[in-house]
mmCIF file of C-alpha atoms in Angstrom:
data_model
loop_
_atom_site.group_PDB
_atom_site.id
_atom_site.type_symbol
_atom_site.label_atom_id
_atom_site.label_comp_id
_atom_site.label_asym_id
_atom_site.label_seq_id
_atom_site.Cartn_x
_atom_site.Cartn_y
_atom_site.Cartn_z
ATOM 1 C CA MET A 74 23.370 -44.712 22.679
ATOM 2 C CA THR A 75 26.825 -43.135 22.339
ATOM 3 C CA LEU A 76 28.241 -40.086 24.016
ATOM 4 C CA LEU A 77 29.747 -37.159 22.100
ATOM 5 C CA GLU A 78 32.699 -35.030 23.162
ATOM 6 C CA ASP A 79 30.498 -32.392 24.843
ATOM 7 C CA GLY A 80 28.680 -35.002 26.923
ATOM 8 C CA SER A 81 25.476 -35.095 24.900
ATOM 9 C CA SER A 82 24.108 -38.343 23.516
ATOM 10 C CA THR A 83 23.166 -39.248 19.969
ATOM 11 C CA ALA A 84 19.577 -39.768 21.120
ATOM 12 C CA GLU A 85 19.424 -36.174 22.320
ATOM 13 C CA LEU A 86 20.901 -34.997 19.008
ATOM 14 C CA GLU A 87 18.349 -36.965 16.999
ATOM 15 C CA GLU A 88 15.593 -35.570 19.196
ATOM 16 C CA SER A 89 16.774 -32.007 18.591
ATOM 17 C CA THR A 90 17.072 -32.456 14.816
ATOM 18 C CA ALA A 91 13.686 -34.165 14.570
ATOM 19 C CA ALA A 92 11.797 -31.318 16.206
ATOM 20 C CA PRO A 93 8.224 -31.072 14.911
ATOM 21 C CA ARG A 94 7.505 -28.305 12.447
ATOM 22 C CA PRO A 95 5.147 -25.572 13.609
ATOM 23 C CA ARG A 96 1.550 -25.945 12.570
ATOM 24 C CA GLY A 97 1.414 -22.572 10.839
ATOM 25 C CA ARG A 98 0.991 -23.481 7.204
ATOM 26 C CA TRP A 99 -2.036 -21.257 6.974
ATOM 27 C CA ARG A 100 0.299 -18.254 7.342
ATOM 28 C CA ARG A 101 2.005 -19.146 4.066
ATOM 29 C CA TRP A 102 -1.354 -19.264 2.279
ATOM 30 C CA VAL A 103 -2.298 -15.916 3.805
ATOM 31 C CA GLY A 104 0.938 -14.452 2.437
ATOM 32 C CA TRP A 105 0.185 -15.735 -1.068
ATOM 33 C CA LEU A 106 -3.347 -14.336 -0.798
ATOM 34 C CA VAL A 107 -2.016 -10.909 0.194
ATOM 35 C CA VAL A 108 0.396 -10.932 -2.765
ATOM 36 C CA ALA A 109 -2.418 -11.869 -5.175
ATOM 37 C CA LEU A 110 -4.656 -9.106 -3.809
ATOM 38 C CA MET A 111 -1.848 -6.559 -4.175
ATOM 39 C CA VAL A 112 -1.278 -7.591 -7.808
ATOM 40 C CA ILE A 113 -5.003 -7.375 -8.606
ATOM 41 C CA GLY A 114 -5.331 -4.007 -6.859
ATOM 42 C CA GLY A 115 -2.285 -2.569 -8.643
ATOM 43 C CA THR A 116 -3.610 -3.739 -12.014
ATOM 44 C CA ALA A 117 -7.006 -2.175 -11.341
ATOM 45 C CA ILE A 118 -5.462 1.148 -10.305
ATOM 46 C CA ALA A 119 -3.210 1.214 -13.376
ATOM 47 C CA ALA A 120 -6.152 0.447 -15.670
ATOM 48 C CA ARG A 121 -8.153 3.198 -13.984
ATOM 49 C CA LEU A 122 -5.403 5.737 -14.530
ATOM 50 C CA VAL A 123 -4.926 4.736 -18.154
ATOM 51 C CA THR A 124 -8.596 4.756 -19.132
ATOM 52 C CA THR A 125 -9.630 7.928 -17.244
ATOM 53 C CA PRO A 126 -9.428 10.982 -19.533
ATOM 54 C CA PRO A 127 -7.871 14.172 -18.227
ATOM 55 C CA ALA A 128 -10.173 16.729 -16.691
ATOM 56 C CA VAL A 129 -9.863 19.474 -19.315
ATOM 57 C CA GLY A 130 -13.067 21.207 -18.271
ATOM 58 C CA ALA A 131 -11.677 22.196 -14.874
ATOM 59 C CA MET A 132 -10.318 25.488 -16.236
ATOM 60 C CA LEU A 133 -12.905 28.315 -15.940
ATOM 61 C CA ASP A 134 -15.620 25.902 -14.842
ATOM 62 C CA PRO A 135 -18.413 28.014 -13.264
ATOM 63 C CA GLU A 136 -19.040 25.168 -10.808
ATOM 64 C CA GLY A 137 -15.371 24.503 -10.074
ATOM 65 C CA PRO A 138 -14.267 25.512 -6.542
ATOM 66 C CA GLY A 139 -10.555 25.085 -7.243
ATOM 67 C CA ASP A 140 -7.999 27.745 -8.027
ATOM 68 C CA VAL A 141 -8.526 27.457 -11.813
ATOM 69 C CA GLY A 142 -12.322 27.319 -11.608
ATOM 70 C CA ALA A 143 -14.690 30.280 -12.105
ATOM 71 C CA ARG A 144 -17.268 29.587 -9.414
ATOM 72 C CA ALA A 145 -16.571 32.915 -7.694
ATOM 73 C CA LEU A 146 -17.452 34.913 -10.839
ATOM 74 C CA ALA A 147 -20.642 32.877 -11.363
ATOM 75 C CA GLU A 148 -21.737 33.532 -7.769
ATOM 76 C CA ILE A 149 -21.093 37.278 -8.161
ATOM 77 C CA LEU A 150 -23.291 37.305 -11.272
ATOM 78 C CA ARG A 151 -26.086 35.501 -9.396
ATOM 79 C CA GLN A 152 -25.840 38.009 -6.526
ATOM 80 C CA GLN A 153 -26.428 40.767 -9.070
ATOM 81 C CA GLY A 154 -29.676 39.092 -10.149
ATOM 82 C CA ILE A 155 -28.282 37.501 -13.287
ATOM 83 C CA ASP A 156 -29.368 33.956 -14.131
ATOM 84 C CA VAL A 157 -26.339 31.726 -14.852
ATOM 85 C CA THR A 158 -27.088 28.466 -16.711
ATOM 86 C CA VAL A 159 -24.237 25.951 -16.925
ATOM 87 C CA VAL A 160 -24.396 23.770 -20.032
ATOM 88 C CA ARG A 161 -22.009 20.899 -20.676
ATOM 89 C CA SER A 162 -23.381 19.685 -24.030
ATOM 90 C CA TYR A 163 -23.058 21.723 -27.189
ATOM 91 C CA ALA A 164 -26.358 20.239 -28.445
ATOM 92 C CA GLU A 165 -28.225 21.882 -25.524
ATOM 93 C CA VAL A 166 -26.727 25.350 -25.891
ATOM 94 C CA ARG A 167 -29.223 26.521 -28.503
ATOM 95 C CA SER A 168 -32.195 25.481 -26.401
ATOM 96 C CA HIS A 169 -31.070 27.770 -23.552
ATOM 97 C CA LEU A 170 -30.318 30.816 -25.672
ATOM 98 C CA ASP A 171 -32.964 33.546 -25.926
ATOM 99 C CA ASP A 172 -33.075 37.098 -27.207
ATOM 100 C CA GLY A 173 -31.399 38.582 -24.132
ATOM 101 C CA ALA A 174 -28.846 35.842 -23.343
ATOM 102 C CA THR A 175 -25.074 36.075 -23.270
ATOM 103 C CA LEU A 176 -23.046 33.050 -24.350
ATOM 104 C CA ALA A 177 -19.786 32.546 -22.390
ATOM 105 C CA MET A 178 -17.285 29.839 -23.240
ATOM 106 C CA ALA A 179 -13.588 29.076 -23.481
ATOM 107 C CA ASP A 180 -11.987 27.524 -26.545
ATOM 108 C CA PRO A 181 -13.926 24.259 -27.197
ATOM 109 C CA LEU A 182 -11.022 22.113 -28.377
ATOM 110 C CA TYR A 183 -13.211 19.095 -29.134
ATOM 111 C CA LEU A 184 -15.656 20.892 -31.435
ATOM 112 C CA THR A 185 -15.116 21.599 -35.106
ATOM 113 C CA ASP A 186 -14.840 25.152 -36.427
ATOM 114 C CA GLU A 187 -18.256 24.899 -38.056
ATOM 115 C CA THR A 188 -19.933 23.902 -34.784
ATOM 116 C CA VAL A 189 -18.254 26.722 -32.867
ATOM 117 C CA GLN A 190 -19.372 29.281 -35.453
ATOM 118 C CA ALA A 191 -22.921 27.896 -35.361
ATOM 119 C CA LEU A 192 -23.059 28.264 -31.557
ATOM 120 C CA VAL A 193 -21.895 31.865 -31.697
ATOM 121 C CA ALA A 194 -24.302 32.672 -34.576
ATOM 122 C CA ASP A 195 -27.308 31.800 -32.392
ATOM 123 C CA ALA A 196 -26.259 34.065 -29.512
ATOM 124 C CA PRO A 197 -26.881 37.842 -29.550
ATOM 125 C CA ARG A 198 -23.877 38.419 -27.282
ATOM 126 C CA THR A 199 -20.842 36.159 -26.933
ATOM 127 C CA VAL A 200 -17.886 36.422 -24.547
ATOM 128 C CA LEU A 201 -14.919 34.249 -25.507
ATOM 129 C CA LEU A 202 -12.928 33.554 -22.349
ATOM 130 C CA SER A 203 -9.908 32.138 -24.178
ATOM 131 C CA GLY A 204 -7.492 34.180 -26.248
ATOM 132 C CA SER A 205 -6.384 31.300 -28.455
ATOM 133 C CA ALA A 206 -5.225 31.807 -32.007
ATOM 134 C CA ARG A 207 -8.130 29.650 -33.173
ATOM 135 C CA MET A 208 -10.765 31.994 -31.718
ATOM 136 C CA LEU A 209 -8.985 35.037 -33.162
ATOM 137 C CA ARG A 210 -8.913 33.422 -36.589
ATOM 138 C CA LEU A 211 -12.493 32.109 -36.622
ATOM 139 C CA PHE A 212 -14.099 35.467 -35.787
ATOM 140 C CA ARG A 213 -11.439 37.729 -37.352
ATOM 141 C CA LEU A 214 -10.853 39.673 -34.181
ATOM 142 C CA GLY A 215 -7.114 40.225 -34.558
ATOM 143 C CA GLU A 216 -3.830 38.578 -33.730
ATOM 144 C CA SER A 217 -1.793 37.785 -30.679
ATOM 145 C CA ALA A 218 0.667 40.512 -29.678
ATOM 146 C CA VAL A 219 4.272 39.772 -28.761
ATOM 147 C CA GLY A 220 5.507 40.715 -25.304
ATOM 148 C CA GLU A 221 3.918 41.389 -21.945
ATOM 149 C CA SER A 222 2.185 44.504 -20.669
ATOM 150 C CA GLY A 223 1.881 46.152 -17.299
ATOM 151 C CA PRO A 224 -1.264 47.495 -15.623
ATOM 152 C CA VAL A 225 -3.707 49.017 -18.125
ATOM 153 C CA THR A 226 -7.007 50.918 -17.973
ATOM 154 C CA ALA A 227 -10.021 50.896 -20.289
ATOM 155 C CA ALA A 228 -9.023 53.743 -22.657
ATOM 156 C CA CYS A 229 -12.023 53.132 -24.930
ATOM 157 C CA ASP A 230 -15.515 54.635 -25.449
ATOM 158 C CA LEU A 231 -17.537 51.647 -24.194
ATOM 159 C CA PRO A 232 -19.514 52.783 -21.128
ATOM 160 C CA GLU A 233 -19.560 49.386 -19.344
ATOM 161 C CA PHE A 234 -15.777 49.610 -18.835
ATOM 162 C CA ALA A 235 -15.801 53.073 -17.295
ATOM 163 C CA ARG A 236 -15.709 51.838 -13.687
ATOM 164 C CA VAL A 237 -13.520 48.785 -14.135
ATOM 165 C CA GLY A 238 -10.301 50.492 -13.119
ATOM 166 C CA THR A 239 -6.892 48.922 -13.639
ATOM 167 C CA ILE A 240 -6.240 45.303 -14.629
ATOM 168 C CA LEU A 241 -3.077 43.290 -15.166
ATOM 169 C CA PRO A 242 -3.758 41.107 -18.220
ATOM 170 C CA GLY A 243 -1.810 38.025 -19.167
ATOM 171 C CA ARG A 244 -2.015 38.294 -22.956
ATOM 172 C CA MET A 245 -2.381 41.257 -25.262
ATOM 173 C CA PHE A 246 -3.889 41.282 -28.740
ATOM 174 C CA SER A 247 -3.549 43.388 -31.835
ATOM 175 C CA PRO A 248 -7.140 44.236 -32.914
ATOM 176 C CA SER A 249 -8.285 43.986 -36.528
ATOM 177 C CA VAL A 250 -9.838 46.814 -38.541
ATOM 178 C CA ASN A 251 -13.447 46.218 -37.449
ATOM 179 C CA THR A 252 -12.576 45.388 -33.826
ATOM 180 C CA THR A 253 -12.396 47.810 -30.929
ATOM 181 C CA GLY A 254 -9.524 47.325 -28.494
ATOM 182 C CA CYS A 255 -9.931 48.219 -24.850
ATOM 183 C CA PHE A 256 -7.390 48.278 -22.028
ATOM 184 C CA THR A 257 -4.575 49.125 -24.420
ATOM 185 C CA ASP A 258 -0.887 49.697 -23.753
ATOM 186 C CA GLN A 259 1.517 52.159 -25.322
ATOM 187 C CA ASP A 260 1.849 49.954 -28.439
ATOM 188 C CA GLU A 261 -1.932 50.016 -29.011
ATOM 189 C CA ASN A 262 -2.207 46.342 -28.070
ATOM 190 C CA ALA A 263 -5.437 45.558 -26.236
ATOM 191 C CA ALA A 264 -6.404 43.105 -23.471
ATOM 192 C CA VAL A 265 -10.105 43.054 -24.468
ATOM 193 C CA LEU A 266 -11.377 42.874 -28.051
ATOM 194 C CA VAL A 267 -14.969 43.840 -28.889
ATOM 195 C CA ASP A 268 -16.588 43.386 -32.313
ATOM 196 C CA TYR A 269 -20.077 44.920 -32.622
ATOM 197 C CA SER A 270 -19.994 45.714 -36.327
ATOM 198 C CA SER A 271 -22.924 43.362 -37.024
ATOM 199 C CA SER A 272 -26.118 42.590 -35.139
ATOM 200 C CA GLN A 273 -24.126 40.352 -32.815
ATOM 201 C CA ARG A 274 -21.554 41.402 -30.300
ATOM 202 C CA ILE A 275 -18.457 39.226 -29.755
ATOM 203 C CA SER A 276 -15.935 39.988 -27.012
ATOM 204 C CA LEU A 277 -12.632 38.198 -26.358
ATOM 205 C CA VAL A 278 -10.441 38.267 -23.264
ATOM 206 C CA ASP A 279 -7.873 35.951 -21.701
ATOM 207 C CA GLY A 280 -10.054 34.808 -18.790
ATOM 208 C CA THR A 281 -7.567 32.150 -17.656
ATOM 209 C CA VAL A 282 -5.499 34.939 -16.078
ATOM 210 C CA LEU A 283 -8.265 37.321 -14.955
ATOM 211 C CA PHE A 284 -11.382 35.348 -13.991
ATOM 212 C CA THR A 285 -10.150 32.268 -12.096
ATOM 213 C CA ASN A 286 -11.007 31.912 -8.409
ATOM 214 C CA ASP A 287 -7.482 32.660 -7.218
ATOM 215 C CA ARG A 288 -7.151 35.909 -9.248
ATOM 216 C CA LEU A 289 -10.655 37.341 -9.403
ATOM 217 C CA ALA A 290 -10.115 39.558 -6.339
ATOM 218 C CA GLN A 291 -7.005 41.204 -7.809
ATOM 219 C CA ASN A 292 -7.163 44.735 -9.286
ATOM 220 C CA GLY A 293 -10.368 45.268 -11.310
ATOM 221 C CA ASN A 294 -10.799 41.658 -12.485
ATOM 222 C CA ALA A 295 -14.203 41.149 -10.855
ATOM 223 C CA ALA A 296 -15.496 44.465 -12.240
ATOM 224 C CA LEU A 297 -14.324 43.487 -15.732
ATOM 225 C CA GLY A 298 -16.137 40.129 -15.452
ATOM 226 C CA LEU A 299 -19.356 41.906 -14.479
ATOM 227 C CA ALA A 300 -18.923 44.395 -17.321
ATOM 228 C CA LEU A 301 -18.548 41.612 -19.898
ATOM 229 C CA LEU A 302 -21.109 39.084 -18.604
ATOM 230 C CA GLY A 303 -23.552 41.228 -16.667
ATOM 231 C CA GLN A 304 -25.059 43.349 -19.435
ATOM 232 C CA THR A 305 -28.007 40.969 -19.866
ATOM 233 C CA GLY A 306 -30.142 39.132 -17.345
ATOM 234 C CA HIS A 307 -29.182 35.650 -18.528
ATOM 235 C CA VAL A 308 -25.757 34.005 -19.062
ATOM 236 C CA VAL A 309 -25.450 30.619 -20.780
ATOM 237 C CA TRP A 310 -22.034 29.285 -19.739
ATOM 238 C CA TYR A 311 -20.892 26.424 -21.954
ATOM 239 C CA VAL A 312 -18.169 24.195 -20.463
ATOM 240 C CA PRO A 313 -16.376 22.129 -23.163
ATOM 241 C CA SER A 314 -15.018 18.679 -22.380
ATOM 242 C CA SER A 315 -13.477 15.715 -24.153
ATOM 243 C CA GLY A 316 -16.691 13.702 -23.790
ATOM 244 C CA ASP A 317 -18.700 16.343 -25.667
ATOM 245 C CA SER A 318 -17.219 16.310 -29.160
ATOM 246 C CA ASP A 319 -18.469 16.252 -32.730
ATOM 247 C CA ILE A 320 -15.137 15.318 -34.288
ATOM 248 C CA THR A 321 -15.478 12.036 -36.140
ATOM 249 C CA GLY A 322 -12.825 9.934 -37.766
ATOM 250 C CA GLU A 323 -11.472 6.457 -38.043
ATOM 251 C CA ALA A 324 -10.222 5.060 -34.790
ATOM 252 C CA GLN A 325 -6.525 4.361 -34.702
ATOM 253 C CA GLU A 326 -5.519 0.760 -34.532
ATOM 254 C CA SER A 327 -4.334 -0.324 -31.119
ATOM 255 C CA LEU A 328 -1.888 -3.024 -30.132
ATOM 256 C CA GLY A 329 -4.767 -5.320 -29.189
ATOM 257 C CA SER A 330 -6.341 -5.030 -32.629
ATOM 258 C CA LEU A 331 -3.047 -5.789 -34.388
ATOM 259 C CA THR A 332 -2.189 -8.936 -32.424
ATOM 260 C CA PRO A 333 -3.756 -12.330 -33.257
ATOM 261 C CA GLY A 334 -6.624 -13.581 -31.147
ATOM 262 C CA TRP A 335 -4.653 -16.423 -29.560
ATOM 263 C CA VAL A 336 -2.035 -14.117 -27.964
ATOM 264 C CA THR A 337 -4.159 -13.012 -24.991
ATOM 265 C CA PRO A 338 -5.248 -16.557 -23.987
ATOM 266 C CA ALA A 339 -1.652 -17.736 -24.337
ATOM 267 C CA ILE A 340 -0.419 -14.992 -22.015
ATOM 268 C CA LEU A 341 -3.100 -15.862 -19.458
ATOM 269 C CA MET A 342 -2.162 -19.547 -19.647
ATOM 270 C CA LEU A 343 1.515 -18.717 -19.063
ATOM 271 C CA LEU A 344 0.636 -16.576 -16.050
ATOM 272 C CA LEU A 345 -1.506 -19.343 -14.571
ATOM 273 C CA ALA A 346 1.241 -21.905 -15.211
ATOM 274 C CA GLY A 347 3.807 -19.671 -13.508
ATOM 275 C CA LEU A 348 1.514 -19.191 -10.510
ATOM 276 C CA ALA A 349 0.896 -22.954 -10.257
ATOM 277 C CA ALA A 350 4.639 -23.654 -10.445
ATOM 278 C CA ALA A 351 5.320 -21.119 -7.704
ATOM 279 C CA LEU A 352 2.716 -22.714 -5.451
ATOM 280 C CA TRP A 353 4.015 -26.201 -6.203
ATOM 281 C CA ARG A 354 7.658 -25.415 -5.544
ATOM 282 C CA GLY A 355 6.843 -23.106 -2.663
ATOM 283 C CA ARG A 356 5.418 -25.974 -0.622
ATOM 284 C CA ARG A 357 8.888 -27.514 -0.358
ATOM 285 C CA PHE A 358 10.193 -24.587 1.666
ATOM 286 C CA GLY A 359 9.509 -24.864 5.385
ATOM 287 C CA PRO A 360 10.609 -22.958 8.491
ATOM 288 C CA LEU A 361 14.235 -23.050 9.564
ATOM 289 C CA VAL A 362 15.128 -25.574 12.289
ATOM 290 C CA ALA A 363 17.743 -24.647 14.873
ATOM 291 C CA GLU A 364 20.182 -27.533 15.365
ATOM 292 C CA THR A 365 23.186 -27.788 17.676
ATOM 293 C CA LEU A 366 25.989 -29.624 15.872
ATOM 294 C CA PRO A 367 28.597 -31.624 17.882
ATOM 295 C CA VAL A 368 31.546 -29.574 16.639
ATOM 296 C CA THR A 369 34.394 -28.501 18.885
ATOM 297 C CA VAL A 370 36.772 -25.744 17.822
ATOM 298 C CA ARG A 371 40.093 -25.684 19.636
ATOM 299 C CA ALA A 372 41.107 -22.494 21.360
ATOM 300 C CA SER A 373 44.508 -22.596 19.670
ATOM 301 C CA GLU A 374 42.882 -22.562 16.215
ATOM 302 C CA THR A 375 40.828 -19.512 17.150
ATOM 303 C CA MET A 376 43.908 -17.804 18.544
ATOM 304 C CA HIS A 377 46.003 -18.553 15.461
ATOM 305 C CA GLY A 378 43.205 -17.396 13.156
ATOM 306 C CA ARG A 379 42.826 -14.090 14.948
ATOM 307 C CA ALA A 380 46.587 -13.659 14.986
ATOM 308 C CA ARG A 381 46.782 -14.184 11.209
ATOM 309 C CA LEU A 382 44.012 -11.647 10.633
ATOM 310 C CA THR A 383 45.750 -9.100 12.861
ATOM 311 C CA ALA A 384 49.099 -9.679 11.145
ATOM 312 C CA LYS A 385 47.548 -9.449 7.677
ATOM 313 C CA ALA A 386 45.860 -6.168 8.589
ATOM 314 C CA ALA A 387 49.081 -4.818 10.181
ATOM 315 C CA ASP A 388 47.009 -3.702 13.145
ATOM 316 C CA ALA A 389 49.634 -3.136 15.827
ATOM 317 C CA PRO A 390 47.273 -1.340 18.298
ATOM 318 C CA HIS A 391 44.762 -4.205 18.197
ATOM 319 C CA ALA A 392 47.490 -6.803 18.702
ATOM 320 C CA ALA A 393 48.950 -4.822 21.597
ATOM 321 C CA GLU A 394 45.532 -4.642 23.224
ATOM 322 C CA ALA A 395 45.145 -8.430 23.004
ATOM 323 C CA ILE A 396 48.645 -9.003 24.478
ATOM 324 C CA ARG A 397 47.991 -6.578 27.322
ATOM 325 C CA GLU A 398 44.636 -8.202 28.124
ATOM 326 C CA GLY A 399 46.299 -11.627 28.374
ATOM 327 C CA THR A 400 49.094 -10.293 30.584
ATOM 328 C CA VAL A 401 46.656 -8.465 32.883
ATOM 329 C CA ARG A 402 44.466 -11.563 33.175
ATOM 330 C CA ARG A 403 47.404 -13.858 34.045
ATOM 331 C CA LEU A 404 48.910 -11.396 36.521
ATOM 332 C CA ALA A 405 45.523 -10.948 38.215
ATOM 333 C CA GLN A 406 45.263 -14.726 38.692
ATOM 334 C CA ARG A 407 48.784 -14.990 40.069
ATOM 335 C CA LEU A 408 48.278 -12.037 42.420
ATOM 336 C CA ALA A 409 44.856 -13.352 43.539
ATOM 337 C CA LEU A 410 43.037 -10.184 42.477
ATOM 338 C CA GLY A 411 39.994 -11.735 40.803
ATOM 339 C CA ASP A 412 38.683 -11.493 37.253
ATOM 340 C CA ARG A 413 37.133 -8.010 37.297
ATOM 341 C CA VAL A 414 40.080 -5.828 38.205
ATOM 342 C CA SER A 415 41.387 -3.101 35.965
ATOM 343 C CA ALA A 416 44.831 -2.845 34.451
ATOM 344 C CA HIS A 417 45.745 -0.002 36.848
ATOM 345 C CA GLU A 418 44.901 -2.148 39.892
ATOM 346 C CA VAL A 419 47.004 -5.009 38.538
ATOM 347 C CA ALA A 420 49.870 -2.570 37.867
ATOM 348 C CA ASP A 421 49.729 -1.279 41.468
ATOM 349 C CA ALA A 422 49.605 -4.820 42.889
ATOM 350 C CA ALA A 423 52.558 -5.916 40.733
ATOM 351 C CA SER A 424 54.515 -2.807 41.807
ATOM 352 C CA ASP A 425 53.917 -3.678 45.454
ATOM 353 C CA ARG A 426 55.018 -7.269 44.861
ATOM 354 C CA LEU A 427 58.184 -6.186 43.023
ATOM 355 C CA ARG A 428 58.897 -3.479 45.638
ATOM 356 C CA ILE A 429 59.016 -0.667 43.082
ATOM 357 C CA PRO A 430 57.189 2.703 43.254
ATOM 358 C CA ARG A 431 53.523 2.642 42.404
ATOM 359 C CA GLY A 432 52.697 4.035 39.008
ATOM 360 C CA SER A 433 55.848 2.770 37.329
ATOM 361 C CA LEU A 434 53.908 -0.008 35.534
ATOM 362 C CA GLN A 435 50.809 2.033 34.582
ATOM 363 C CA ASP A 436 52.089 2.917 31.114
ATOM 364 C CA LEU A 437 53.232 -0.630 30.472
ATOM 365 C CA LEU A 438 49.857 -2.233 31.202
ATOM 366 C CA GLY A 439 47.473 0.596 30.282
ATOM 367 C CA GLY A 440 49.397 3.164 28.275
ATOM 368 C CA PRO A 441 48.943 4.268 24.668
ATOM 369 C CA PRO A 442 49.101 1.568 21.973
ATOM 370 C CA PRO A 443 52.241 1.154 19.864
ATOM 371 C CA ALA A 444 52.410 2.872 16.508
ATOM 372 C CA ASP A 445 54.377 0.248 14.532
ATOM 373 C CA ASP A 446 55.602 -3.339 14.655
ATOM 374 C CA GLN A 447 58.916 -2.460 16.318
ATOM 375 C CA GLN A 448 57.148 -0.845 19.266
ATOM 376 C CA LEU A 449 54.801 -3.859 19.409
ATOM 377 C CA VAL A 450 57.751 -6.271 19.700
ATOM 378 C CA ASP A 451 59.319 -4.114 22.397
ATOM 379 C CA LEU A 452 56.023 -4.021 24.329
ATOM 380 C CA ALA A 453 55.636 -7.814 24.140
ATOM 381 C CA ARG A 454 59.207 -8.300 25.397
ATOM 382 C CA ARG A 455 58.658 -5.954 28.356
ATOM 383 C CA LEU A 456 55.373 -7.667 29.281
ATOM 384 C CA ALA A 457 57.064 -11.088 29.209
ATOM 385 C CA GLU A 458 59.833 -9.761 31.455
ATOM 386 C CA LEU A 459 57.207 -8.390 33.846
ATOM 387 C CA GLU A 460 55.522 -11.795 34.106
ATOM 388 C CA ASP A 461 58.871 -13.481 34.756
ATOM 389 C CA ALA A 462 59.675 -10.914 37.434
ATOM 390 C CA VAL A 463 56.331 -11.418 39.183
ATOM 391 C CA ASP A 464 56.807 -15.224 39.054
ATOM 392 C CA ALA A 465 60.256 -14.853 40.543
ATOM 393 C CA ALA A 466 58.910 -12.592 43.310
ATOM 394 C CA LEU A 467 56.094 -14.988 44.146
ATOM 395 C CA HIS A 468 58.271 -18.125 44.054
ATOM 396 C CA PRO A 469 61.843 -17.182 44.866
ATOM 397 C CA HIS A 470 62.906 -20.812 45.225
ATOM 398 C CA VAL A 471 62.277 -21.457 41.529
ATOM 399 C CA ARG A 472 65.358 -20.477 39.577
ATOM 400 C CA THR A 473 64.989 -18.532 36.413
ATOM 401 C CA PRO A 474 66.620 -20.396 33.496
ATOM 402 C CA ASN A 475 69.591 -18.844 31.799
ATOM 403 C CA PRO A 476 68.842 -18.523 28.102
ATOM 404 C CA ASP A 477 72.564 -18.998 27.329
ATOM 405 C CA ASP A 478 72.639 -22.392 29.061
ATOM 406 C CA PRO A 479 70.880 -24.908 26.783
ATOM 407 C CA SER A 480 71.481 -27.786 29.145
ATOM 408 C CA ARG A 481 69.296 -26.220 31.853
ATOM 409 C CA SER A 482 66.716 -24.400 29.877
ATOM 410 C CA GLY A 483 64.569 -27.416 29.172
ATOM 411 C CA ARG A 484 64.439 -28.534 32.774
ATOM 412 C CA ASN A 485 63.734 -25.134 34.231
ATOM 413 C CA THR A 486 61.068 -24.403 31.643
ATOM 414 C CA SER A 487 59.291 -27.673 32.395
ATOM 415 C CA ASP A 488 59.498 -26.966 36.120
ATOM 416 C CA ARG A 489 57.955 -23.535 35.579
ATOM 417 C CA GLY A 490 55.254 -24.984 33.453
ATOM 418 C CA GLU A 491 54.415 -27.619 36.077
ATOM 419 C CA HIS A 492 54.380 -25.001 38.807
ATOM 420 C CA ARG A 493 52.108 -22.708 36.798
ATOM 421 C CA ALA A 494 49.769 -25.523 35.935
#
């Protein structure tokens, strides 16, 4: 067993470096398990978001309680004794229609024009709740008008609109020759179109602005909904959706159908190989071991390194602070003041020892820092002179060497050094 410079033995060093590793390998496996679960969960959520179709039927849904739903209008109709039947399949609409039923629906985007016309042909009364260009074209009701309108009243001969009052429509329409326009503006554009030229009656209004839950209570919107849908004792409300479609066609080729069959297994094999490699190489990493190395750094090297950094940065205030701290510490030791005294206390003690007024050394030991290198050199010179003066006052028998006498400077300096040591 050999001893190092700091007094420790090589046996102690070997014992410290050979410290046993903690028995917590199960924590690493728990971490890998958490990562795997996060990857699986993220993949499942992404697949769910990709494969879930958008909820198109939420707008004007008579069972929808949200802002864009129409549940409030359906409940008002039921309170008036009107039977409201919600149908979500176009194949079941005909079975619910009778002689006194009113068909209500928005634009069924996923049905062909022929199917939409067949649904309307079976209903004695139809209220189209969407003012799309497709509905206007299919039933020849008119065209969309350009611009917006302010509040309008009925201004037509239909008795059911007499007590509606004022409404603020979103879209206005230009009625065709055989169509009656109600709630018209100064340009004869109408908010409600009614065609009763044949045995059927078809009405069109932009219900997305007037009949949703958040706008039904405004102006005369609720009264207009009752006037359009409450003329019969039965309302068949068809709610279109992407899952209820009669549009057929060839499915577009996807990326999976275009790639060869061996690509997916190859990708899975690469992922498994990467995971196995990560587990294999990950076992070589263990916890960090704290080890005290037998290295001794000399104080002079630290001092010189800090001095070079200060000089390179041209930081005169920081250098002055370091010089003042060293002077205060040495003067405190020589004046037997202890290690926790302030610079002002050392300045007062040095003033008393040098028999000069108190306060004359406050700026020298605790004043503002120098602004440039010239002031720093001057401060260092004055601090060195202060230390020499205090040494001379404490030990008057020791002669101060004359810097102009080279024959005596070496001896006096060595004597001072021995006395200070």
